[in-house]
PDB file of C-alpha atoms in Angstrom:
ATOM      1  CA  UNK A   1      73.859 -68.135 -21.202  1.00 95.00           C
ATOM      2  CA  UNK A   2      77.465 -68.504 -19.761  1.00 94.00           C
ATOM      3  CA  UNK A   3      79.614 -69.294 -22.866  1.00 93.00           C
ATOM      4  CA  UNK A   4      82.621 -70.065 -20.734  1.00 90.00           C
ATOM      5  CA  UNK A   5      80.913 -72.891 -19.080  1.00 91.00           C
ATOM      6  CA  UNK A   6      78.981 -73.996 -22.242  1.00 93.00           C
ATOM      7  CA  UNK A   7      75.693 -73.325 -20.459  1.00 95.00           C
ATOM      8  CA  UNK A   8      73.645 -72.240 -23.570  1.00 97.00           C
ATOM      9  CA  UNK A   9      70.245 -72.755 -22.008  1.00 98.00           C
ATOM     10  CA  UNK A  10      68.902 -70.153 -19.759  1.00 98.00           C
ATOM     11  CA  UNK A  11      65.186 -71.209 -19.042  1.00 98.00           C
ATOM     12  CA  UNK A  12      62.802 -73.924 -20.643  1.00 98.00           C
ATOM     13  CA  UNK A  13      59.705 -72.014 -21.637  1.00 98.00           C
ATOM     14  CA  UNK A  14      57.580 -75.018 -22.674  1.00 97.00           C
ATOM     15  CA  UNK A  15      58.159 -78.844 -23.020  1.00 97.00           C
ATOM     16  CA  UNK A  16      55.624 -81.093 -24.471  1.00 96.00           C
ATOM     17  CA  UNK A  17      56.266 -84.603 -24.273  1.00 95.00           C
ATOM     18  CA  UNK A  18      53.182 -85.490 -26.383  1.00 95.00           C
ATOM     19  CA  UNK A  19      54.144 -83.176 -29.312  1.00 97.00           C
ATOM     20  CA  UNK A  20      57.716 -84.058 -28.665  1.00 98.00           C
ATOM     21  CA  UNK A  21      58.807 -80.338 -28.754  1.00 98.00           C
ATOM     22  CA  UNK A  22      60.473 -77.818 -26.598  1.00 98.00           C
ATOM     23  CA  UNK A  23      61.041 -74.131 -26.481  1.00 98.00           C
ATOM     24  CA  UNK A  24      63.854 -72.472 -24.464  1.00 98.00           C
ATOM     25  CA  UNK A  25      64.939 -68.885 -24.064  1.00 98.00           C
ATOM     26  CA  UNK A  26      68.653 -67.738 -23.809  1.00 98.00           C
ATOM     27  CA  UNK A  27      70.363 -64.382 -23.643  1.00 98.00           C
ATOM     28  CA  UNK A  28      73.408 -63.806 -25.392  1.00 98.00           C
ATOM     29  CA  UNK A  29      75.899 -62.125 -22.997  1.00 97.00           C
ATOM     30  CA  UNK A  30      76.814 -58.527 -23.762  1.00 96.00           C
ATOM     31  CA  UNK A  31      80.359 -59.263 -22.894  1.00 95.00           C
ATOM     32  CA  UNK A  32      82.474 -62.408 -23.521  1.00 95.00           C
ATOM     33  CA  UNK A  33      86.228 -63.007 -24.358  1.00 94.00           C
ATOM     34  CA  UNK A  34      84.846 -65.005 -27.446  1.00 95.00           C
ATOM     35  CA  UNK A  35      83.716 -61.659 -28.932  1.00 96.00           C
ATOM     36  CA  UNK A  36      87.080 -60.326 -28.649  1.00 94.00           C
ATOM     37  CA  UNK A  37      88.222 -62.748 -31.364  1.00 95.00           C
ATOM     38  CA  UNK A  38      84.890 -63.208 -33.075  1.00 95.00           C
ATOM     39  CA  UNK A  39      85.333 -60.606 -34.399  1.00 97.00           C
ATOM     40  CA  UNK A  40      87.374 -57.649 -33.342  1.00 96.00           C
ATOM     41  CA  UNK A  41      85.335 -54.569 -33.594  1.00 96.00           C
ATOM     42  CA  UNK A  42      82.269 -56.596 -34.846  1.00 97.00           C
ATOM     43  CA  UNK A  43      81.233 -59.092 -32.172  1.00 97.00           C
ATOM     44  CA  UNK A  44      78.989 -62.019 -33.420  1.00 98.00           C
ATOM     45  CA  UNK A  45      77.749 -65.244 -31.793  1.00 97.00           C
ATOM     46  CA  UNK A  46      79.870 -67.977 -33.434  1.00 97.00           C
ATOM     47  CA  UNK A  47      77.855 -70.409 -35.593  1.00 97.00           C
ATOM     48  CA  UNK A  48      79.184 -73.431 -33.683  1.00 97.00           C
ATOM     49  CA  UNK A  49      77.907 -72.081 -30.477  1.00 97.00           C
ATOM     50  CA  UNK A  50      74.503 -71.519 -32.165  1.00 98.00           C
ATOM     51  CA  UNK A  51      74.654 -75.170 -33.169  1.00 98.00           C
ATOM     52  CA  UNK A  52      75.613 -75.933 -29.534  1.00 98.00           C
ATOM     53  CA  UNK A  53      72.579 -74.045 -28.311  1.00 98.00           C
ATOM     54  CA  UNK A  54      70.377 -76.045 -30.789  1.00 98.00           C
ATOM     55  CA  UNK A  55      71.892 -79.399 -29.640  1.00 98.00           C
ATOM     56  CA  UNK A  56      71.481 -78.566 -25.804  1.00 98.00           C
ATOM     57  CA  UNK A  57      67.902 -77.666 -26.501  1.00 98.00           C
ATOM     58  CA  UNK A  58      67.188 -80.882 -28.306  1.00 98.00           C
ATOM     59  CA  UNK A  59      69.113 -82.698 -25.631  1.00 98.00           C
ATOM     60  CA  UNK A  60      66.789 -81.578 -22.882  1.00 98.00           C
ATOM     61  CA  UNK A  61      63.869 -82.418 -24.984  1.00 98.00           C
ATOM     62  CA  UNK A  62      65.244 -85.926 -25.472  1.00 98.00           C
ATOM     63  CA  UNK A  63      66.155 -86.321 -21.844  1.00 98.00           C
ATOM     64  CA  UNK A  64      62.466 -85.627 -20.879  1.00 97.00           C
ATOM     65  CA  UNK A  65      61.269 -88.287 -23.556  1.00 97.00           C
ATOM     66  CA  UNK A  66      63.971 -90.644 -22.186  1.00 96.00           C
ATOM     67  CA  UNK A  67      62.487 -90.167 -18.505  1.00 94.00           C
ATOM     68  CA  UNK A  68      65.787 -88.816 -17.469  1.00 95.00           C
ATOM     69  CA  UNK A  69      67.270 -92.316 -17.711  1.00 95.00           C
ATOM     70  CA  UNK A  70      69.498 -91.717 -20.775  1.00 97.00           C
ATOM     71  CA  UNK A  71      71.881 -89.059 -21.841  1.00 98.00           C
ATOM     72  CA  UNK A  72      71.941 -87.907 -25.678  1.00 98.00           C
ATOM     73  CA  UNK A  73      75.064 -87.160 -27.238  1.00 98.00           C
ATOM     74  CA  UNK A  74      75.441 -85.033 -30.460  1.00 98.00           C
ATOM     75  CA  UNK A  75      76.325 -87.382 -33.240  1.00 97.00           C
ATOM     76  CA  UNK A  76      75.704 -85.439 -36.526  1.00 97.00           C
ATOM     77  CA  UNK A  77      74.687 -81.987 -37.745  1.00 98.00           C
ATOM     78  CA  UNK A  78      72.922 -81.793 -41.063  1.00 96.00           C
ATOM     79  CA  UNK A  79      71.537 -78.862 -43.069  1.00 94.00           C
ATOM     80  CA  UNK A  80      72.847 -76.230 -40.631  1.00 97.00           C
ATOM     81  CA  UNK A  81      71.994 -72.931 -41.825  1.00 98.00           C
ATOM     82  CA  UNK A  82      73.328 -69.786 -40.230  1.00 98.00           C
ATOM     83  CA  UNK A  83      70.741 -67.476 -41.790  1.00 98.00           C
ATOM     84  CA  UNK A  84      71.591 -64.110 -39.990  1.00 98.00           C
ATOM     85  CA  UNK A  85      73.784 -62.508 -37.585  1.00 98.00           C
ATOM     86  CA  UNK A  86      73.337 -63.132 -33.908  1.00 98.00           C
ATOM     87  CA  UNK A  87      74.727 -60.317 -31.816  1.00 97.00           C
ATOM     88  CA  UNK A  88      75.676 -59.792 -27.943  1.00 98.00           C
ATOM     89  CA  UNK A  89      72.723 -59.275 -25.848  1.00 97.00           C
ATOM     90  CA  UNK A  90      70.192 -60.601 -28.107  1.00 98.00           C
ATOM     91  CA  UNK A  91      67.538 -62.788 -26.526  1.00 98.00           C
ATOM     92  CA  UNK A  92      67.242 -66.118 -28.241  1.00 98.00           C
ATOM     93  CA  UNK A  93      64.119 -68.343 -28.785  1.00 98.00           C
ATOM     94  CA  UNK A  94      65.335 -71.848 -29.348  1.00 98.00           C
ATOM     95  CA  UNK A  95      62.603 -74.422 -30.618  1.00 98.00           C
ATOM     96  CA  UNK A  96      63.248 -78.323 -31.170  1.00 98.00           C
ATOM     97  CA  UNK A  97      61.063 -81.078 -32.033  1.00 98.00           C
ATOM     98  CA  UNK A  98      61.810 -84.818 -32.633  1.00 98.00           C
ATOM     99  CA  UNK A  99      61.528 -86.001 -36.004  1.00 97.00           C
ATOM    100  CA  UNK A 100      62.588 -89.598 -35.526  1.00 97.00           C
ATOM    101  CA  UNK A 101      62.921 -91.814 -32.430  1.00 96.00           C
ATOM    102  CA  UNK A 102      65.103 -94.661 -33.310  1.00 97.00           C
ATOM    103  CA  UNK A 103      66.863 -97.531 -31.437  1.00 97.00           C
ATOM    104  CA  UNK A 104      69.476 -95.758 -29.447  1.00 97.00           C
ATOM    105  CA  UNK A 105      69.500 -92.608 -31.488  1.00 97.00           C
ATOM    106  CA  UNK A 106      67.083 -89.760 -32.265  1.00 98.00           C
ATOM    107  CA  UNK A 107      66.865 -86.880 -34.846  1.00 98.00           C
ATOM    108  CA  UNK A 108      65.652 -83.448 -34.151  1.00 98.00           C
ATOM    109  CA  UNK A 109      64.949 -80.396 -36.186  1.00 98.00           C
ATOM    110  CA  UNK A 110      65.978 -77.157 -34.367  1.00 98.00           C
ATOM    111  CA  UNK A 111      65.895 -73.452 -34.933  1.00 98.00           C
ATOM    112  CA  UNK A 112      66.749 -70.204 -33.390  1.00 98.00           C
ATOM    113  CA  UNK A 113      64.808 -67.002 -33.593  1.00 98.00           C
ATOM    114  CA  UNK A 114      65.266 -63.398 -32.379  1.00 98.00           C
ATOM    115  CA  UNK A 115      62.015 -61.321 -32.164  1.00 97.00           C
ATOM    116  CA  UNK A 116      60.392 -64.048 -34.478  1.00 96.00           C
ATOM    117  CA  UNK A 117      63.159 -63.517 -37.069  1.00 98.00           C
ATOM    118  CA  UNK A 118      64.768 -66.907 -37.986  1.00 98.00           C
ATOM    119  CA  UNK A 119      68.458 -66.877 -37.325  1.00 98.00           C
ATOM    120  CA  UNK A 120      69.622 -70.512 -37.924  1.00 98.00           C
ATOM    121  CA  UNK A 121      68.195 -73.964 -37.973  1.00 98.00           C
ATOM    122  CA  UNK A 122      69.604 -77.619 -38.486  1.00 98.00           C
ATOM    123  CA  UNK A 123      68.770 -81.185 -38.225  1.00 98.00           C
ATOM    124  CA  UNK A 124      70.627 -82.863 -35.392  1.00 98.00           C
ATOM    125  CA  UNK A 125      71.251 -86.526 -34.734  1.00 98.00           C
ATOM    126  CA  UNK A 126      71.952 -87.756 -31.231  1.00 98.00           C
ATOM    127  CA  UNK A 127      73.086 -91.166 -29.893  1.00 97.00           C
ATOM    128  CA  UNK A 128      71.735 -91.889 -26.423  1.00 97.00           C
ATOM    129  CA  UNK A 129      72.827 -94.278 -23.657  1.00 96.00           C
ATOM    130  CA  UNK A 130      72.120 -94.729 -20.117  1.00 96.00           C
ATOM    131  CA  UNK A 131      73.982 -92.129 -17.988  1.00 97.00           C
ATOM    132  CA  UNK A 132      77.625 -93.296 -17.852  1.00 95.00           C
ATOM    133  CA  UNK A 133      78.096 -92.287 -14.319  1.00 96.00           C
ATOM    134  CA  UNK A 134      76.257 -90.889 -11.213  1.00 96.00           C
ATOM    135  CA  UNK A 135      78.308 -87.788 -11.375  1.00 97.00           C
ATOM    136  CA  UNK A 136      77.004 -86.802 -14.901  1.00 96.00           C
ATOM    137  CA  UNK A 137      73.441 -87.612 -13.873  1.00 96.00           C
ATOM    138  CA  UNK A 138      73.825 -85.526 -10.863  1.00 96.00           C
ATOM    139  CA  UNK A 139      75.261 -82.672 -12.713  1.00 95.00           C
ATOM    140  CA  UNK A 140      72.318 -82.817 -15.140  1.00 96.00           C
ATOM    141  CA  UNK A 141      69.759 -82.860 -12.335  1.00 96.00           C
ATOM    142  CA  UNK A 142      71.302 -79.725 -10.781  1.00 95.00           C
ATOM    143  CA  UNK A 143      71.131 -77.955 -14.356  1.00 96.00           C
ATOM    144  CA  UNK A 144      67.557 -79.232 -14.804  1.00 96.00           C
ATOM    145  CA  UNK A 145      66.547 -77.546 -11.676  1.00 95.00           C
ATOM    146  CA  UNK A 146      68.246 -74.175 -12.662  1.00 96.00           C
ATOM    147  CA  UNK A 147      66.724 -74.025 -16.021  1.00 97.00           C
ATOM    148  CA  UNK A 148      63.184 -74.960 -15.065  1.00 96.00           C
ATOM    149  CA  UNK A 149      63.019 -78.630 -16.320  1.00 95.00           C
ATOM    150  CA  UNK A 150      59.647 -80.088 -15.192  1.00 91.00           C
ATOM    151  CA  UNK A 151      60.375 -81.681 -11.681  1.00 84.00           C
ATOM    152  CA  UNK A 152      57.896 -84.424 -12.359  1.00 83.00           C
ATOM    153  CA  UNK A 153      60.010 -85.691 -15.282  1.00 80.00           C
ATOM    154  CA  UNK A 154      62.921 -86.130 -13.080  1.00 78.00           C
ATOM    155  CA  UNK A 155      62.612 -89.912 -12.015  1.00 67.00           C
TER     156      UNK A 155
ATOM    157  CA  UNK B   1      63.017-109.765 -50.080  1.00 51.00           C
ATOM    158  CA  UNK B   2      64.179-108.620 -53.586  1.00 62.00           C
ATOM    159  CA  UNK B   3      62.025-105.578 -53.333  1.00 92.00           C
ATOM    160  CA  UNK B   4      63.197-104.905 -49.702  1.00 96.00           C
ATOM    161  CA  UNK B   5      66.856-105.444 -51.016  1.00 97.00           C
ATOM    162  CA  UNK B   6      66.195-102.946 -53.726  1.00 97.00           C
ATOM    163  CA  UNK B   7      65.003-100.259 -51.386  1.00 97.00           C
ATOM    164  CA  UNK B   8      67.805-100.946 -48.815  1.00 97.00           C
ATOM    165  CA  UNK B   9      70.499-100.955 -51.327  1.00 97.00           C
ATOM    166  CA  UNK B  10      69.308 -97.616 -52.894  1.00 97.00           C
ATOM    167  CA  UNK B  11      69.070 -96.209 -49.254  1.00 97.00           C
ATOM    168  CA  UNK B  12      72.797 -97.088 -48.683  1.00 97.00           C
ATOM    169  CA  UNK B  13      73.987 -96.008 -52.091  1.00 97.00           C
ATOM    170  CA  UNK B  14      72.347 -92.602 -51.558  1.00 96.00           C
ATOM    171  CA  UNK B  15      73.181 -92.174 -47.853  1.00 94.00           C
ATOM    172  CA  UNK B  16      76.830 -93.237 -48.069  1.00 95.00           C
ATOM    173  CA  UNK B  17      77.802 -92.363 -51.523  1.00 94.00           C
ATOM    174  CA  UNK B  18      78.465 -95.962 -52.462  1.00 96.00           C
ATOM    175  CA  UNK B  19      77.917 -97.099 -56.166  1.00 96.00           C
ATOM    176  CA  UNK B  20      74.750 -98.928 -56.361  1.00 96.00           C
ATOM    177  CA  UNK B  21      75.965-101.858 -58.599  1.00 95.00           C
ATOM    178  CA  UNK B  22      78.676-102.623 -55.913  1.00 96.00           C
ATOM    179  CA  UNK B  23      75.961-103.574 -53.247  1.00 97.00           C
ATOM    180  CA  UNK B  24      74.922-107.120 -53.348  1.00 97.00           C
ATOM    181  CA  UNK B  25      72.735-109.323 -51.161  1.00 97.00           C
ATOM    182  CA  UNK B  26      75.962-110.895 -49.919  1.00 97.00           C
ATOM    183  CA  UNK B  27      77.584-107.550 -49.015  1.00 97.00           C
ATOM    184  CA  UNK B  28      78.450-107.054 -45.354  1.00 96.00           C
ATOM    185  CA  UNK B  29      77.452-103.535 -44.584  1.00 96.00           C
ATOM    186  CA  UNK B  30      80.501-103.060 -42.240  1.00 93.00           C
ATOM    187  CA  UNK B  31      83.173-105.368 -43.602  1.00 94.00           C
ATOM    188  CA  UNK B  32      82.501-105.036 -47.384  1.00 95.00           C
ATOM    189  CA  UNK B  33      80.923-101.541 -47.792  1.00 96.00           C
ATOM    190  CA  UNK B  34      82.981 -99.843 -45.120  1.00 95.00           C
ATOM    191  CA  UNK B  35      79.938 -98.414 -43.428  1.00 95.00           C
ATOM    192  CA  UNK B  36      80.685 -96.976 -39.855  1.00 93.00           C
ATOM    193  CA  UNK B  37      78.442 -96.803 -36.953  1.00 90.00           C
ATOM    194  CA  UNK B  38      77.570 -93.057 -37.457  1.00 93.00           C
ATOM    195  CA  UNK B  39      76.716 -93.779 -41.153  1.00 94.00           C
ATOM    196  CA  UNK B  40      74.553 -96.656 -40.111  1.00 94.00           C
ATOM    197  CA  UNK B  41      72.564 -94.292 -38.054  1.00 95.00           C
ATOM    198  CA  UNK B  42      71.502 -92.480 -41.085  1.00 95.00           C
ATOM    199  CA  UNK B  43      70.848 -95.610 -43.061  1.00 96.00           C
ATOM    200  CA  UNK B  44      68.583 -96.834 -39.856  1.00 97.00           C
ATOM    201  CA  UNK B  45      66.883 -93.617 -39.961  1.00 96.00           C
ATOM    202  CA  UNK B  46      66.162 -93.979 -43.567  1.00 96.00           C
ATOM    203  CA  UNK B  47      65.063 -97.475 -43.287  1.00 97.00           C
ATOM    204  CA  UNK B  48      62.902 -96.885 -40.318  1.00 97.00           C
ATOM    205  CA  UNK B  49      61.111 -94.164 -42.297  1.00 96.00           C
ATOM    206  CA  UNK B  50      60.719 -96.214 -45.637  1.00 96.00           C
ATOM    207  CA  UNK B  51      59.347 -99.205 -43.837  1.00 96.00           C
ATOM    208  CA  UNK B  52      57.533 -97.773 -40.912  1.00 96.00           C
ATOM    209  CA  UNK B  53      59.578 -99.775 -38.418  1.00 96.00           C
ATOM    210  CA  UNK B  54      62.105 -99.234 -35.674  1.00 96.00           C
ATOM    211  CA  UNK B  55      65.169-101.257 -36.276  1.00 97.00           C
ATOM    212  CA  UNK B  56      66.339-102.704 -32.893  1.00 97.00           C
ATOM    213  CA  UNK B  57      69.914-101.549 -33.267  1.00 95.00           C
ATOM    214  CA  UNK B  58      70.691-101.428 -29.629  1.00 95.00           C
ATOM    215  CA  UNK B  59      69.316-105.108 -29.072  1.00 95.00           C
ATOM    216  CA  UNK B  60      71.379-106.253 -32.034  1.00 95.00           C
ATOM    217  CA  UNK B  61      74.484-104.622 -30.895  1.00 93.00           C
ATOM    218  CA  UNK B  62      74.089-106.080 -27.486  1.00 94.00           C
ATOM    219  CA  UNK B  63      73.722-109.455 -28.768  1.00 96.00           C
ATOM    220  CA  UNK B  64      76.672-109.169 -30.774  1.00 94.00           C
ATOM    221  CA  UNK B  65      78.668-107.831 -27.867  1.00 94.00           C
ATOM    222  CA  UNK B  66      77.555-110.683 -25.738  1.00 96.00           C
ATOM    223  CA  UNK B  67      78.590-113.080 -28.247  1.00 96.00           C
ATOM    224  CA  UNK B  68      74.815-114.470 -28.910  1.00 96.00           C
ATOM    225  CA  UNK B  69      74.893-113.299 -32.344  1.00 95.00           C
ATOM    226  CA  UNK B  70      77.251-112.617 -35.182  1.00 95.00           C
ATOM    227  CA  UNK B  71      77.462-109.382 -37.065  1.00 94.00           C
ATOM    228  CA  UNK B  72      76.629-111.321 -40.275  1.00 95.00           C
ATOM    229  CA  UNK B  73      73.268-112.203 -38.810  1.00 94.00           C
ATOM    230  CA  UNK B  74      72.290-108.405 -39.000  1.00 95.00           C
ATOM    231  CA  UNK B  75      74.635-106.671 -41.269  1.00 95.00           C
ATOM    232  CA  UNK B  76      74.956-108.993 -44.357  1.00 97.00           C
ATOM    233  CA  UNK B  77      72.328-107.314 -46.408  1.00 97.00           C
ATOM    234  CA  UNK B  78      70.231-110.163 -47.296  1.00 97.00           C
ATOM    235  CA  UNK B  79      69.970-111.126 -43.610  1.00 97.00           C
ATOM    236  CA  UNK B  80      69.319-107.329 -42.812  1.00 97.00           C
ATOM    237  CA  UNK B  81      66.430-107.488 -45.464  1.00 97.00           C
ATOM    238  CA  UNK B  82      65.077-110.585 -43.871  1.00 96.00           C
ATOM    239  CA  UNK B  83      65.052-108.817 -40.365  1.00 96.00           C
ATOM    240  CA  UNK B  84      63.232-105.836 -41.994  1.00 97.00           C
ATOM    241  CA  UNK B  85      60.662-108.193 -43.519  1.00 97.00           C
ATOM    242  CA  UNK B  86      59.944-109.791 -40.186  1.00 96.00           C
ATOM    243  CA  UNK B  87      59.730-106.377 -38.464  1.00 97.00           C
ATOM    244  CA  UNK B  88      57.218-105.311 -41.292  1.00 96.00           C
ATOM    245  CA  UNK B  89      55.264-108.535 -40.927  1.00 96.00           C
ATOM    246  CA  UNK B  90      54.995-108.108 -37.083  1.00 96.00           C
ATOM    247  CA  UNK B  91      53.875-104.586 -37.463  1.00 93.00           C
ATOM    248  CA  UNK B  92      51.011-105.569 -39.930  1.00 90.00           C
ATOM    249  CA  UNK B  93      49.984-108.591 -37.942  1.00 87.00           C
TER     250      UNK B  93
END
């Protein structure tokens, strides 16, 4: 996890297109300027970044289901619950599954756990469109390679 | 259609917090009820689930953008309900 680059996903652990589900792992860094402000003397992972982590995890699942032809963009966050603190250095297990596949949009349920303890969860809606330009698609392909996105799913 | 309309009107009222009695078959979802595209995603989600269909929003939007259809054809509620009934019938055929 590189917070300053918004790289929230370290590695895809499993991705099941039939089950429309994904599990990724991500290590919260020990040090970050973000923790200097959130909060001084009591560093915690901000809820918005946990939400972003769930969104990126869901996003990789959707990219796989959309055969790497379309890019999902976060449209809404519902029922987001920050159930427990996430601290620097913790290893996150992030899970997401598609609960609805609409026309040009999709809805996922996502959650983050640490050592099997649920830390947060949310229902996320995404709009998806064809990749708006080759540059973004190229960037996503490079990230896909880094995080272990199944090569056979990159068309 | 009336049953479909009742379900759709209830979905819209609950999803967008619009008084149910202000929603009529002649209401235009965008122009009259002020539903924006993001709220309409929630409505589409609820309609898809309730009727077991997939509203072809992308196709409709493309047709409107290309001038091949008007928003009234898809977003006036009585017309939307007709489209829903067609999709349900096609699914059950």
